[in-house]
């Protein structure tokens, strides 16, 4: 069976964005562990000079190190799961799981744009057969657009709804003010993703609503 | 006299441990976990060196660097980044950073850079003072 693929290699750009962001986060974790080790070294040198070591402080440093190791483990797990999104061009996925992974892995990217994304809890799991990587890319592109168009602190609520013949992702946010120059969205990139995913996108900027619907099965 | 340093990073654990280690080396350390907080501190205080994380939420390192230099042109800013590339390093220097170091940074090297930054800042301030005195003399006629 032939699946629809993007004509251009725009997917690589998304992949690069995620990998560079997560690797930066890992470097931050390493920096904390490195400074912890350095501080323990400093304390050891002081001890050798006869200065007593604060046991409580050593315990705290051990706890911080463990915490950072756990954090790094989670980052790597997410990175690994994300990388596996490209394994199969079409796969049955749980939409909620896909959005949890996307919001977790882009947390730092969103924070850098002062955007907070909430996945509305209580949403039932909805399974669809689609391209997992392109789906994440399209949702991320929409979040990124809203973030950049807002230009200020923005909270985006994400909701999943099961439809008769598919599923929908609904984003609500503080309405966007008219821009001095016309904003272009969806761009050619999103249009290509929409076509490949057989999805539909509607946007009401002033009302702060964006929806993307997906068929139950794109095959 | 000890070096007065401002560290700007959104990683609280990193700030806490770095500050402790630098204080252990005799430096006077102030921390800020956001660029807005750092800019507010810089309004009121002067530092020998500012250690600035390149990837801060809300404002990227280069924008923050420009803001700091606009507010306090004599500021000696050392950027810390996850991945230092030559291009980014050149751009940082063009914008007025004194150095661009990769995380995890070696504290011995960082300390050396801070000492150099302090000397550089003293020279800049001396020149500014000299200029001010000359201007006053010129205005009032020696």
Short mmCIF file of C-alpha atoms in Angstrom, two decimals:
data_model
loop_
_atom_site.label_atom_id
_atom_site.label_comp_id
_atom_site.label_asym_id
_atom_site.label_seq_id
_atom_site.Cartn_x
_atom_site.Cartn_y
_atom_site.Cartn_z
CA UNK A 1 0.00 0.00 0.00
CA UNK A 2 1.27 3.46 -0.87
CA UNK A 3 1.08 6.20 1.69
CA UNK A 4 1.06 9.92 1.16
CA UNK A 5 4.41 11.50 1.91
CA UNK A 6 5.47 15.11 2.11
CA UNK A 7 6.92 16.37 -1.15
CA UNK A 8 9.61 18.38 0.59
CA UNK A 9 11.89 17.48 3.48
CA UNK A 10 10.19 19.89 5.90
CA UNK A 11 9.81 17.04 8.39
CA UNK A 12 13.55 17.18 9.01
CA UNK A 13 13.23 20.74 10.27
CA UNK A 14 10.72 19.64 12.93
CA UNK A 15 12.92 16.70 13.88
CA UNK A 16 15.92 19.02 14.24
CA UNK A 17 13.91 21.50 16.36
CA UNK A 18 12.96 18.77 18.82
CA UNK A 19 16.38 17.13 18.98
CA UNK A 20 18.27 20.40 19.50
CA UNK A 21 15.85 21.50 22.21
CA UNK A 22 16.01 18.20 24.11
CA UNK A 23 19.79 17.96 23.79
CA UNK A 24 20.09 21.48 25.22
CA UNK A 25 17.98 20.34 28.15
CA UNK A 26 20.23 17.33 28.64
CA UNK A 27 23.26 19.64 28.68
CA UNK A 28 21.57 21.61 31.46
CA UNK A 29 21.14 18.41 33.46
CA UNK A 30 24.81 17.53 32.90
CA UNK A 31 25.81 21.03 34.01
CA UNK A 32 23.94 20.56 37.32
CA UNK A 33 25.48 17.12 37.91
CA UNK A 34 28.90 18.54 37.01
CA UNK A 35 28.56 21.39 39.52
CA UNK A 36 27.33 18.92 42.16
CA UNK A 37 30.44 16.81 41.63
CA UNK A 38 32.55 19.96 41.77
CA UNK A 39 30.96 21.02 45.04
CA UNK A 40 31.57 17.56 46.53
CA UNK A 41 35.21 17.92 45.43
CA UNK A 42 35.41 21.33 47.12
CA UNK A 43 33.95 19.82 50.31
CA UNK A 44 36.43 16.95 50.15
CA UNK A 45 39.32 19.40 49.88
CA UNK A 46 37.97 21.33 52.88
CA UNK A 47 37.66 18.08 54.84
CA UNK A 48 41.30 17.26 54.05
CA UNK A 49 42.20 20.65 55.51
CA UNK A 50 40.37 19.73 58.72
CA UNK A 51 37.14 21.63 58.03
CA UNK A 52 34.14 19.46 59.02
CA UNK A 53 31.75 18.40 56.26
CA UNK A 54 28.08 19.24 56.56
CA UNK A 55 26.43 15.79 56.34
CA UNK A 56 23.03 17.28 55.59
CA UNK A 57 24.50 19.20 52.65
CA UNK A 58 26.09 16.02 51.27
CA UNK A 59 22.71 14.27 51.54
CA UNK A 60 21.05 17.16 49.70
CA UNK A 61 23.65 17.00 46.91
CA UNK A 62 23.06 13.26 46.53
CA UNK A 63 19.30 13.88 46.31
CA UNK A 64 19.78 16.60 43.68
CA UNK A 65 22.01 14.28 41.64
CA UNK A 66 19.44 11.45 41.77
CA UNK A 67 16.70 13.88 40.78
CA UNK A 68 18.72 15.09 37.80
CA UNK A 69 19.54 11.53 36.72
CA UNK A 70 15.80 10.74 36.78
CA UNK A 71 15.11 13.91 34.80
CA UNK A 72 17.73 12.94 32.18
CA UNK A 73 16.24 9.46 31.98
CA UNK A 74 12.77 10.90 31.26
CA UNK A 75 14.18 13.28 28.62
CA UNK A 76 15.98 10.42 26.88
CA UNK A 77 12.88 8.20 27.03
CA UNK A 78 10.79 10.97 25.45
CA UNK A 79 13.45 11.60 22.81
CA UNK A 80 13.53 7.89 22.02
CA UNK A 81 9.73 7.64 21.74
CA UNK A 82 9.65 10.73 19.58
CA UNK A 83 12.36 9.34 17.26
CA UNK A 84 10.28 6.17 16.86
CA UNK A 85 7.40 8.30 15.52
CA UNK A 86 9.03 8.00 12.10
CA UNK A 87 9.26 4.19 12.20
CA UNK A 88 6.02 3.54 10.35
CA UNK A 89 4.35 5.91 7.88
CA UNK A 90 0.92 4.84 9.13
CA UNK A 91 0.12 3.45 12.53
CA UNK A 92 -2.80 3.10 14.91
CA UNK A 93 -2.12 5.57 17.71
CA UNK A 94 -3.78 6.86 20.83
CA UNK A 95 -4.27 10.56 20.16
CA UNK A 96 -4.04 11.43 23.84
CA UNK A 97 -0.70 9.62 24.23
CA UNK A 98 0.61 11.39 21.12
CA UNK A 99 -0.37 14.79 22.53
CA UNK A 100 1.10 14.01 25.96
CA UNK A 101 4.41 13.15 24.30
CA UNK A 102 4.28 16.26 22.12
CA UNK A 103 3.49 18.63 25.00
CA UNK A 104 6.15 17.04 27.22
CA UNK A 105 8.87 17.12 24.60
CA UNK A 106 8.12 20.71 23.57
CA UNK A 107 7.74 22.01 27.12
CA UNK A 108 11.05 23.90 27.02
CA UNK A 109 10.40 25.24 23.53
CA UNK A 110 7.02 26.52 24.63
CA UNK A 111 8.45 28.02 27.81
CA UNK A 112 10.98 29.90 25.67
CA UNK A 113 8.00 31.50 23.92
CA UNK A 114 6.22 32.06 27.24
CA UNK A 115 3.46 29.67 26.26
CA UNK A 116 1.77 27.13 28.49
CA UNK A 117 -0.13 24.26 26.93
CA UNK A 118 -2.69 22.33 28.96
CA UNK A 119 -4.04 19.04 27.82
CA UNK A 120 -7.56 19.04 29.22
CA UNK A 121 -7.78 16.11 31.58
CA UNK A 122 -10.62 13.67 31.43
CA UNK A 123 -10.51 13.45 27.67
CA UNK A 124 -11.12 9.89 26.63
CA UNK A 125 -8.51 8.04 24.64
CA UNK A 126 -9.22 8.17 20.94
CA UNK A 127 -7.47 5.77 18.58
CA UNK A 128 -6.87 6.75 14.96
CA UNK A 129 -4.75 5.30 12.19
CA UNK A 130 -2.52 8.03 10.85
CA UNK A 131 1.06 9.19 10.32
CA UNK A 132 2.24 9.74 13.91
CA UNK A 133 5.13 12.01 12.98
CA UNK A 134 3.21 14.31 10.63
CA UNK A 135 0.36 14.55 13.12
CA UNK A 136 2.73 15.80 15.83
CA UNK A 137 4.32 18.16 13.34
CA UNK A 138 0.97 19.68 12.35
CA UNK A 139 -0.18 20.12 15.95
CA UNK A 140 3.17 21.66 16.90
CA UNK A 141 2.99 24.04 13.92
CA UNK A 142 -0.42 25.25 15.10
CA UNK A 143 0.80 25.74 18.69
CA UNK A 144 3.89 27.53 17.42
CA UNK A 145 1.79 29.81 15.22
CA UNK A 146 -0.52 30.78 18.09
CA UNK A 147 2.49 31.37 20.35
CA UNK A 148 4.27 33.60 17.85
CA UNK A 149 1.11 35.45 16.82
CA UNK A 150 0.27 36.13 20.48
CA UNK A 151 3.67 37.66 21.15
CA UNK A 152 3.02 37.53 24.87
CA UNK A 153 2.14 35.10 27.65
CA UNK A 154 -0.39 32.69 26.23
CA UNK A 155 -2.15 29.63 27.56
CA UNK A 156 -3.42 27.10 25.07
CA UNK A 157 -5.94 24.46 26.14
CA UNK A 158 -5.96 21.29 24.08
CA UNK A 159 -8.98 19.05 23.96
CA UNK A 160 -9.53 15.79 22.12
CA UNK A 161 -12.94 14.78 20.85
CA UNK A 162 -14.06 11.55 19.26
CA UNK A 163 -15.99 12.23 16.08
CA UNK A 164 -18.34 9.97 14.13
CA UNK A 165 -15.66 9.13 11.58
CA UNK A 166 -12.47 10.25 13.23
CA UNK A 167 -11.16 12.59 15.90
CA UNK A 168 -10.67 16.28 16.51
CA UNK A 169 -8.13 18.32 18.39
CA UNK A 170 -9.48 21.64 19.63
CA UNK A 171 -7.27 24.46 20.81
CA UNK A 172 -8.59 27.40 22.76
CA UNK A 173 -6.56 30.46 23.68
CA UNK A 174 -6.90 34.19 24.31
CA UNK A 175 -8.09 35.67 21.03
CA UNK A 176 -5.41 37.12 18.77
CA UNK A 177 -5.43 40.84 18.09
CA UNK A 178 -5.36 41.91 14.45
CA UNK A 179 -1.78 42.18 13.18
CA UNK A 180 -0.44 45.29 11.41
CA UNK A 181 0.42 43.09 8.44
CA UNK A 182 -1.69 40.10 7.47
CA UNK A 183 -0.61 36.86 9.11
CA UNK A 184 -0.29 33.93 6.81
CA UNK A 185 -1.61 30.70 8.26
CA UNK A 186 -1.78 27.91 7.29
CA UNK A 187 1.37 28.31 5.24
CA UNK A 188 2.40 25.95 2.43
CA UNK A 189 4.02 23.72 5.06
CA UNK A 190 0.80 23.24 7.04
CA UNK A 191 -1.21 22.87 3.83
CA UNK A 192 1.07 20.03 2.79
CA UNK A 193 0.71 18.36 6.20
CA UNK A 194 -3.08 18.78 6.13
CA UNK A 195 -3.22 17.15 2.71
CA UNK A 196 -1.01 14.22 3.71
CA UNK A 197 -3.01 13.62 6.89
CA UNK A 198 -6.39 14.04 5.13
CA UNK A 199 -7.25 16.46 7.88
CA UNK A 200 -9.12 19.74 8.08
CA UNK A 201 -8.02 22.85 9.89
CA UNK A 202 -10.19 25.76 10.92
CA UNK A 203 -9.01 28.85 12.71
CA UNK A 204 -10.90 31.70 14.32
CA UNK A 205 -8.15 34.01 15.52
CA UNK A 206 -10.28 36.62 17.26
CA UNK A 207 -12.31 33.98 19.12
CA UNK A 208 -9.14 32.04 20.01
CA UNK A 209 -10.26 28.75 18.54
CA UNK A 210 -8.40 26.35 16.28
CA UNK A 211 -9.50 22.88 15.35
CA UNK A 212 -7.95 20.05 13.40
CA UNK A 213 -9.93 16.99 12.47
CA UNK A 214 -8.46 13.66 11.45
CA UNK A 215 -10.09 10.66 9.76
CA UNK A 216 -10.30 7.44 11.73
CA UNK A 217 -8.06 5.81 9.18
CA UNK A 218 -6.06 7.60 6.49
CA UNK A 219 -5.53 4.42 4.46
CA UNK B 1 38.52 42.91 46.59
CA UNK B 2 36.19 40.03 45.62
CA UNK B 3 34.58 39.77 42.20
CA UNK B 4 30.91 40.70 42.08
CA UNK B 5 29.02 38.32 39.80
CA UNK B 6 25.44 38.00 38.57
CA UNK B 7 24.42 34.52 37.36
CA UNK B 8 21.32 34.27 35.17
CA UNK B 9 19.89 30.81 34.57
CA UNK B 10 16.40 29.28 34.76
CA UNK B 11 17.75 26.08 36.34
CA UNK B 12 17.34 26.69 40.07
CA UNK B 13 19.62 23.81 41.11
CA UNK B 14 22.34 25.11 38.81
CA UNK B 15 22.04 28.62 40.26
CA UNK B 16 22.18 27.36 43.83
CA UNK B 17 25.23 25.14 43.39
CA UNK B 18 27.14 27.55 41.14
CA UNK B 19 26.55 30.37 43.62
CA UNK B 20 27.76 28.20 46.51
CA UNK B 21 30.90 27.14 44.63
CA UNK B 22 31.72 30.66 43.47
CA UNK B 23 31.16 32.07 46.95
CA UNK B 24 33.53 29.36 48.17
CA UNK B 25 36.10 30.91 45.84
CA UNK B 26 35.56 34.28 47.49
CA UNK B 27 33.20 35.85 44.97
CA UNK B 28 30.11 37.89 45.80
CA UNK B 29 27.26 36.24 43.91
CA UNK B 30 23.72 37.35 43.03
CA UNK B 31 21.37 35.07 41.09
CA UNK B 32 18.41 35.62 38.77
CA UNK B 33 16.20 32.91 37.30
CA UNK B 34 14.65 35.09 34.57
CA UNK B 35 16.05 37.70 32.22
CA UNK B 36 13.45 40.20 33.44
CA UNK B 37 14.68 39.69 37.00
CA UNK B 38 18.30 40.06 35.84
CA UNK B 39 17.52 43.31 34.01
CA UNK B 40 15.75 44.66 37.11
CA UNK B 41 18.78 43.79 39.28
CA UNK B 42 21.13 45.43 36.77
CA UNK B 43 19.07 48.64 37.03
CA UNK B 44 20.06 48.93 40.67
CA UNK B 45 23.43 47.21 40.91
CA UNK B 46 26.68 46.95 39.05
CA UNK B 47 28.62 43.68 38.57
CA UNK B 48 32.12 42.77 37.46
CA UNK B 49 30.69 39.96 35.34
CA UNK B 50 27.31 38.62 34.25
CA UNK B 51 27.10 34.88 33.55
CA UNK B 52 24.14 34.49 31.23
CA UNK B 53 22.50 31.27 30.05
CA UNK B 54 21.96 31.39 26.29
CA UNK B 55 18.59 29.59 26.36
CA UNK B 56 16.31 31.36 28.78
CA UNK B 57 12.52 31.16 28.69
CA UNK B 58 10.92 34.22 27.17
CA UNK B 59 14.06 35.84 25.84
CA UNK B 60 16.89 34.22 23.93
CA UNK B 61 20.47 34.81 25.01
CA UNK B 62 21.36 37.26 22.25
CA UNK B 63 18.30 39.43 22.90
CA UNK B 64 19.06 39.38 26.63
CA UNK B 65 22.69 40.27 25.88
CA UNK B 66 21.58 43.24 23.74
CA UNK B 67 19.22 44.42 26.51
CA UNK B 68 21.96 44.18 29.13
CA UNK B 69 24.46 46.06 26.95
CA UNK B 70 21.80 48.71 26.24
CA UNK B 71 21.13 49.18 29.95
CA UNK B 72 24.73 48.86 31.12
CA UNK B 73 27.19 49.13 28.19
CA UNK B 74 30.16 48.47 30.50
CA UNK B 75 28.72 45.06 31.51
CA UNK B 76 31.04 42.13 30.95
CA UNK B 77 28.78 39.28 29.85
CA UNK B 78 29.90 35.66 29.62
CA UNK B 79 27.37 33.50 27.79
CA UNK B 80 26.88 29.86 28.72
CA UNK B 81 25.33 27.54 26.17
CA UNK B 82 24.53 23.88 25.67
CA UNK B 83 26.26 23.82 22.30
CA UNK B 84 28.79 26.48 21.38
CA UNK B 85 29.36 26.86 17.66
CA UNK B 86 31.87 29.17 16.01
CA UNK B 87 29.02 31.09 14.33
CA UNK B 88 27.22 31.65 17.63
CA UNK B 89 30.51 32.58 19.32
CA UNK B 90 31.30 35.18 16.64
CA UNK B 91 27.77 36.60 16.88
CA UNK B 92 28.05 36.78 20.69
CA UNK B 93 31.36 38.67 20.47
CA UNK B 94 29.89 41.08 17.90
CA UNK B 95 27.08 41.82 20.33
CA UNK B 96 29.59 42.57 23.05
CA UNK B 97 29.93 39.32 25.03
CA UNK B 98 33.39 38.76 26.47
CA UNK B 99 33.15 34.99 26.08
CA UNK B 100 30.92 32.13 25.02
CA UNK B 101 31.41 28.93 27.01
CA UNK B 102 29.82 25.51 26.66
CA UNK B 103 27.95 23.78 29.48
CA UNK B 104 29.05 21.99 31.60
CA UNK B 105 31.64 24.69 32.15
CA UNK B 106 34.88 24.22 34.02
CA UNK B 107 34.71 26.47 37.08
CA UNK B 108 38.47 27.11 37.02
CA UNK B 109 38.21 28.46 33.47
CA UNK B 110 35.06 30.40 34.32
CA UNK B 111 36.78 31.95 37.36
CA UNK B 112 39.68 33.01 35.17
CA UNK B 113 37.27 34.61 32.68
CA UNK B 114 35.50 36.44 35.53
CA UNK B 115 38.83 37.83 36.76
CA UNK B 116 39.67 39.00 33.23
CA UNK B 117 36.20 40.54 32.94
CA UNK B 118 36.71 42.43 36.20
CA UNK B 119 40.03 43.89 34.99
CA UNK B 120 38.44 44.85 31.67
CA UNK B 121 35.50 46.50 33.43
CA UNK B 122 37.82 48.47 35.72
CA UNK B 123 39.64 49.82 32.65
CA UNK B 124 36.35 50.81 30.99
CA UNK B 125 35.09 52.53 34.14
CA UNK B 126 38.45 54.32 34.57
CA UNK B 127 38.23 55.59 30.99
CA UNK B 128 34.62 56.71 31.52
CA UNK B 129 35.61 58.56 34.72
CA UNK B 130 38.58 60.16 32.96
CA UNK B 131 36.29 61.32 30.15
CA UNK B 132 33.76 62.70 32.61
CA UNK B 133 36.47 64.66 34.45
CA UNK B 134 37.83 66.02 31.14
CA UNK B 135 34.31 67.07 30.10
CA UNK B 136 33.76 68.85 33.43
CA UNK B 137 37.12 70.64 33.11
CA UNK B 138 36.30 71.66 29.53
CA UNK B 139 32.83 72.89 30.50
CA UNK B 140 33.95 74.93 33.48
CA UNK B 141 37.34 75.96 32.07
CA UNK B 142 40.40 74.81 34.00
#
